[in-house]
XYZ file of C-alpha atoms in Angstrom:
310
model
C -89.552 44.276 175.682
C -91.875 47.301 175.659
C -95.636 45.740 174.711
C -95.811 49.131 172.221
C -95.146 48.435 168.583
C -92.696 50.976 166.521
C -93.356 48.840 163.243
C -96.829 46.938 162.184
C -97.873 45.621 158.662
C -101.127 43.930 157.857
C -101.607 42.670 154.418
C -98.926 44.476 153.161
C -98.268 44.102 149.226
C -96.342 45.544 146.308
C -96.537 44.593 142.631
C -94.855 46.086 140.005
C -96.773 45.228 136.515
C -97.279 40.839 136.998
C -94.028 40.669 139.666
C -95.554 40.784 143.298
C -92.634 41.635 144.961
C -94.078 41.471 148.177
C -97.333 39.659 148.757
C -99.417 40.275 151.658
C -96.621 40.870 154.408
C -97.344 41.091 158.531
C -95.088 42.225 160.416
C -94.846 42.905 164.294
C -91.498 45.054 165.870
C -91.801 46.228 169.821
C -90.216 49.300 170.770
C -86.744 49.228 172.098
C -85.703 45.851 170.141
C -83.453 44.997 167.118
C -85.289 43.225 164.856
C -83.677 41.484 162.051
C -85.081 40.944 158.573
C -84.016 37.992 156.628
C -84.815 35.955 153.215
C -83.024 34.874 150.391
C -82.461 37.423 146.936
C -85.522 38.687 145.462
C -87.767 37.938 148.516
C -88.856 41.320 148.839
C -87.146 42.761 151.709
C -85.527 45.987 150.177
C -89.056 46.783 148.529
C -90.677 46.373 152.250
C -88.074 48.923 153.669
C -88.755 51.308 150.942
C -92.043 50.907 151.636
C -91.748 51.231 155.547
C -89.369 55.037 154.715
C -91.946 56.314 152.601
C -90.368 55.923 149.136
C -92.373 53.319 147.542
C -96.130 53.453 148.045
C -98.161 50.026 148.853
C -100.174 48.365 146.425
C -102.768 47.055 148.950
C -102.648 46.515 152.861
C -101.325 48.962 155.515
C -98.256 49.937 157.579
C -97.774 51.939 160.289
C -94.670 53.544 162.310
C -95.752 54.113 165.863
C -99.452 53.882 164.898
C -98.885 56.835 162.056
C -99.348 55.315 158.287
C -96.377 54.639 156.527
C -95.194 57.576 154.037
C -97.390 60.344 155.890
C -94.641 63.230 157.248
C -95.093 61.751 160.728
C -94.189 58.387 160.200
C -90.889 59.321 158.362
C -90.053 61.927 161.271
C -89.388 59.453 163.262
C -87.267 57.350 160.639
C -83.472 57.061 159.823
C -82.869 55.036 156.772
C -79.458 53.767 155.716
C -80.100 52.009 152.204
C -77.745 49.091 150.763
C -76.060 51.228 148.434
C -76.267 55.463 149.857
C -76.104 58.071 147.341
C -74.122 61.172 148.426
C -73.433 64.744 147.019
C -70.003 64.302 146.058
C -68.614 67.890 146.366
C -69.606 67.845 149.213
C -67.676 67.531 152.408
C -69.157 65.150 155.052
C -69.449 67.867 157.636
C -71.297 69.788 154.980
C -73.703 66.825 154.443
C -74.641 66.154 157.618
C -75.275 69.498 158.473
C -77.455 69.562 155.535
C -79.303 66.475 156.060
C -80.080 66.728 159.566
C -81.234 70.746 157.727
C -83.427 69.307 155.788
C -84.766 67.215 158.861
C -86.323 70.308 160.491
C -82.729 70.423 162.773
C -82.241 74.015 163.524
C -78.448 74.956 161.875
C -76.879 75.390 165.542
C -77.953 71.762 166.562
C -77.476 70.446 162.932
C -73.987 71.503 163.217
C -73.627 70.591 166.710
C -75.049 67.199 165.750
C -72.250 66.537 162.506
C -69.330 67.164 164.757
C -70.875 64.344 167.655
C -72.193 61.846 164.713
C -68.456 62.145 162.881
C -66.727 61.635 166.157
C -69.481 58.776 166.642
C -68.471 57.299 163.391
C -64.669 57.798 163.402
C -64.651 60.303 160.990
C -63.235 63.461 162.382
C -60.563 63.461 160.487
C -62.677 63.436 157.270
C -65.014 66.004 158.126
C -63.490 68.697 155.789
C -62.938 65.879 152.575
C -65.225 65.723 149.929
C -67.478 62.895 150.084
C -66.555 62.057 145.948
C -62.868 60.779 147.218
C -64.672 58.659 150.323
C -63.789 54.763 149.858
C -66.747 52.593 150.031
C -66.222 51.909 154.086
C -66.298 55.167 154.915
C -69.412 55.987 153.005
C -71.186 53.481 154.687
C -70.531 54.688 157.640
C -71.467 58.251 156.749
C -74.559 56.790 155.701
C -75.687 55.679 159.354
C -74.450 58.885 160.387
C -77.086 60.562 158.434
C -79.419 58.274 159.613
C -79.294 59.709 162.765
C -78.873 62.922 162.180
C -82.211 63.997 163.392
C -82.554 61.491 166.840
C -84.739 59.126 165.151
C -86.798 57.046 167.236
C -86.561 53.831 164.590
C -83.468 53.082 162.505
C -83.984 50.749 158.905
C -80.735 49.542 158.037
C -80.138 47.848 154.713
C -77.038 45.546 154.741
C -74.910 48.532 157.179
C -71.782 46.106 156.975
C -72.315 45.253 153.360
C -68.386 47.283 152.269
C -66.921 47.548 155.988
C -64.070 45.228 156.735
C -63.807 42.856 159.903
C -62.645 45.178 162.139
C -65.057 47.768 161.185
C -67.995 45.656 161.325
C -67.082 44.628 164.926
C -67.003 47.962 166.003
C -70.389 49.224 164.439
C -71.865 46.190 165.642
C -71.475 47.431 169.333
C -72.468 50.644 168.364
C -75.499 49.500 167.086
C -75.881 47.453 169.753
C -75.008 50.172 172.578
C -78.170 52.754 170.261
C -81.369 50.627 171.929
C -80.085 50.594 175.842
C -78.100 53.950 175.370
C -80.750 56.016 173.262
C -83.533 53.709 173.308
C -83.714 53.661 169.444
C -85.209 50.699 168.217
C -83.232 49.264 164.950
C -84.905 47.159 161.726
C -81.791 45.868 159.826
C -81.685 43.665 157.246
C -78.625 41.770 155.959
C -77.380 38.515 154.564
C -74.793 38.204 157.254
C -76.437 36.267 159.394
C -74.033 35.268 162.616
C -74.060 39.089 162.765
C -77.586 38.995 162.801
C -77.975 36.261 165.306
C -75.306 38.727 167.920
C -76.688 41.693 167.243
C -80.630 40.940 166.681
C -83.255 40.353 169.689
C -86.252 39.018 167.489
C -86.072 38.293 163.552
C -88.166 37.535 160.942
C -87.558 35.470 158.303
C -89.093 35.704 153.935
C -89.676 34.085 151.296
C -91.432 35.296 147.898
C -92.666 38.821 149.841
C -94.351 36.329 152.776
C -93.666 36.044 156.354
C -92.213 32.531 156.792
C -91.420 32.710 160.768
C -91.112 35.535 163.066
C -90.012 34.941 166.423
C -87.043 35.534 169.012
C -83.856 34.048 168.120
C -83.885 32.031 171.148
C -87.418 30.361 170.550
C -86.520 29.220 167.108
C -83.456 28.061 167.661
C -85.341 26.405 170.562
C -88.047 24.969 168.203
C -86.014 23.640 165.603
C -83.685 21.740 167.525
C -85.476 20.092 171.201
C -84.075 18.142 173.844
C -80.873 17.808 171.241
C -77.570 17.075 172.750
C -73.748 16.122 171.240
C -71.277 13.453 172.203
C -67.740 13.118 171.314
C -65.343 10.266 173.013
C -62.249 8.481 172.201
C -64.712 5.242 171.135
C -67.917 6.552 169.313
C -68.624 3.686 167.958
C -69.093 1.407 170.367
C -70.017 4.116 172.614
C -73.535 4.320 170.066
C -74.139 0.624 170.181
C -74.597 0.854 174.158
C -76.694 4.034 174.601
C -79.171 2.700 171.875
C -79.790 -0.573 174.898
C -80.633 2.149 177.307
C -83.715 3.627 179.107
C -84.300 7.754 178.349
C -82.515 7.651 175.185
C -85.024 8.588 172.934
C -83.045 8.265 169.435
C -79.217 8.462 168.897
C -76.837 8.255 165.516
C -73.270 9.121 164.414
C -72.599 11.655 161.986
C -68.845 12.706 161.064
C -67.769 12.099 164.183
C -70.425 13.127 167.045
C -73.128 11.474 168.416
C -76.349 13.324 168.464
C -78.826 12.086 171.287
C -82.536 12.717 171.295
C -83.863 12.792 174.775
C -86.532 14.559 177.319
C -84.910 14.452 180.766
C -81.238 15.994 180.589
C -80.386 14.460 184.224
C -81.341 11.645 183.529
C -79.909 11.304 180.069
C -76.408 12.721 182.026
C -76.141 9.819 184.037
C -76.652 7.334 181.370
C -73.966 9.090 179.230
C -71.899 9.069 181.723
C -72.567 5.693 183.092
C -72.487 4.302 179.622
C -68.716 6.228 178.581
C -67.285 4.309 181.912
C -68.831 1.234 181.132
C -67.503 1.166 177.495
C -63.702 2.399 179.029
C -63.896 5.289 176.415
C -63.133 8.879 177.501
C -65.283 11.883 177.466
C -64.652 14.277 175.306
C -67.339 16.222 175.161
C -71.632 16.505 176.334
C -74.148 19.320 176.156
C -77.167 20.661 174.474
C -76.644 21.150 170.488
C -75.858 24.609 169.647
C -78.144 26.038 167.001
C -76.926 28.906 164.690
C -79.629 31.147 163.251
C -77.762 29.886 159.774
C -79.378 26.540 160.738
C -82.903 28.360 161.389
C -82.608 29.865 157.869
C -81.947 26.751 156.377
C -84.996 24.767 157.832
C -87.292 27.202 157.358
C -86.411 29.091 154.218
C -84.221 26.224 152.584
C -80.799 25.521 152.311
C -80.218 25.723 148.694
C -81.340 29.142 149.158
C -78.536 30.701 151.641
């Protein structure tokens, strides 16, 4: 992870009239990483991207994109925004629109036009290029969207729910190609979305909201790590009984049954192997299955954030 930061906020805040939609927000995103952005309805994250592009303006606090202040021409040079729900010219064909947005990016016509025909072909639209963008379903505009979003080789990508109308397959396959942008085109990527085992494939770091504050922010492997420690699952043909005799033994810090798995507590996994083991031969049950708990970033959300929230 570069040591550079492509996104900062310190303080940052919105209000509009007595709502504070987002209240005193930090943020940290490295160069070269997907970072996701996560919180429940109404906790401010589409008002922080509009902020971050340039098309709201801060009530207080400050934001930079690769050390230039948010909304200042430099900053959004260096920006390709894909919003939740993209306007488009209708009558106009998407070849036509992409040629005119990357236009109006300071992309000379040649390499504008140049750039359409790759981005289309990028985006499995081709065949579309010459239909009006009116008669587009709701799929294909999204993906036109992100198309436009890179139409002038941004350096940072802010995504806003880019799988929101796409169906399964479709999402698959812009997942990789999202995925393929930071090692292929070292474009960093700041997506938010409600989706969240996309998030937790696709993402390197996230932070998580709640009421326009930072709640957590950290890699998805540390708080996964931190939520659930030394955490492991049991399954055999006699749980039961199985319970009663690893709750007698030494390095079992804490064990229980719930709907049909044991969950053990413990510090030392070799040691807490043998006595599993040991214990499953001693009872004359069978092993079904051992290991280390296996933490979605749903969970994560749910700890942190709140479950009645999701």
């Amino acid at each position: 992870m570069s040591e550079r930061l492509i996104i900062e906020t310190k303080k940052l805040s919105k209000s509009f009239g007595r709502l504070t939609a987002v209240d005193g927000l930090d943020l940290k995103v490295h160069e070269g990483e997907i970072h996701g952005f996560v919180g429940p309805n109404g906790a401010g994250k589409s008002t922080t991207l509009k902020m971050l592009v340039g098309a709201v303006k801060s009530s207080s606090g400050e934001g930079n994109i690769r050390g230039y202040p948010i909304g200042t021409v430099e900053a959004r040079k260096l920006i390709g925004y894909s919003p939740e729900r993209p306007s488009f010219y209708s009558n106009m064909t998407a070849w036509d629109y992409l040629v005119h947005m990357a236009n109006l990016s300071g992309v000379t016509l040649k390499m504008a036009e140049d750039r359409a025909e790759e981005l289309l072909g990028w985006m499995d639209l081709s065949e579309f290029q010459h239909v009006k963008v009116g008669g587009f379903s709701a799929g294909m505009k999204q993906r036109l969207s992100l198309a436009q979003a890179m139409a002038h080789w941004p350096k940072l990508l802010i995504l806003d729910e880019p799988t929101a109308n796409l169906d399964p397959g479709g999402r698959i396959v812009l997942l990789e190609k999202l995925k393929n942008l930071t090692g292929d085109h070292n474009i960093s990527i700041f997506i938010s979305s409600h989706i969240l085992s996309e998030l937790e494939y696709l993402v390197d770091t996230v932070t998580l909201i709640d009421k326009g504050r930072t709640v957590v922010e950290d890699s998805v492997q540390q708080l996964k790590q931190s939520l659930l420690p030394n955490r492991y699952v049991l399954t055999t043909s006699n749980n039961d009984v199985v319970l009663q005799a690893l709750l007698r033994k030494p390095g079992i810090q804490e064990a229980w049954l719930d709907e049909g798995v044991i969950y053990i507590r413990g510090d030392n996994m070799s040691i807490l192997q043998r006595v599993v083991m040991e214990t499953v031969l001693q009872c004359d049950a069978v092993l079904k299955h051992f290991g280390e708990e296996q933490v979605k970033l749903e969970d994560v959300y749910c700890r942190t954030v709140g479950q009645d929230k999701v």
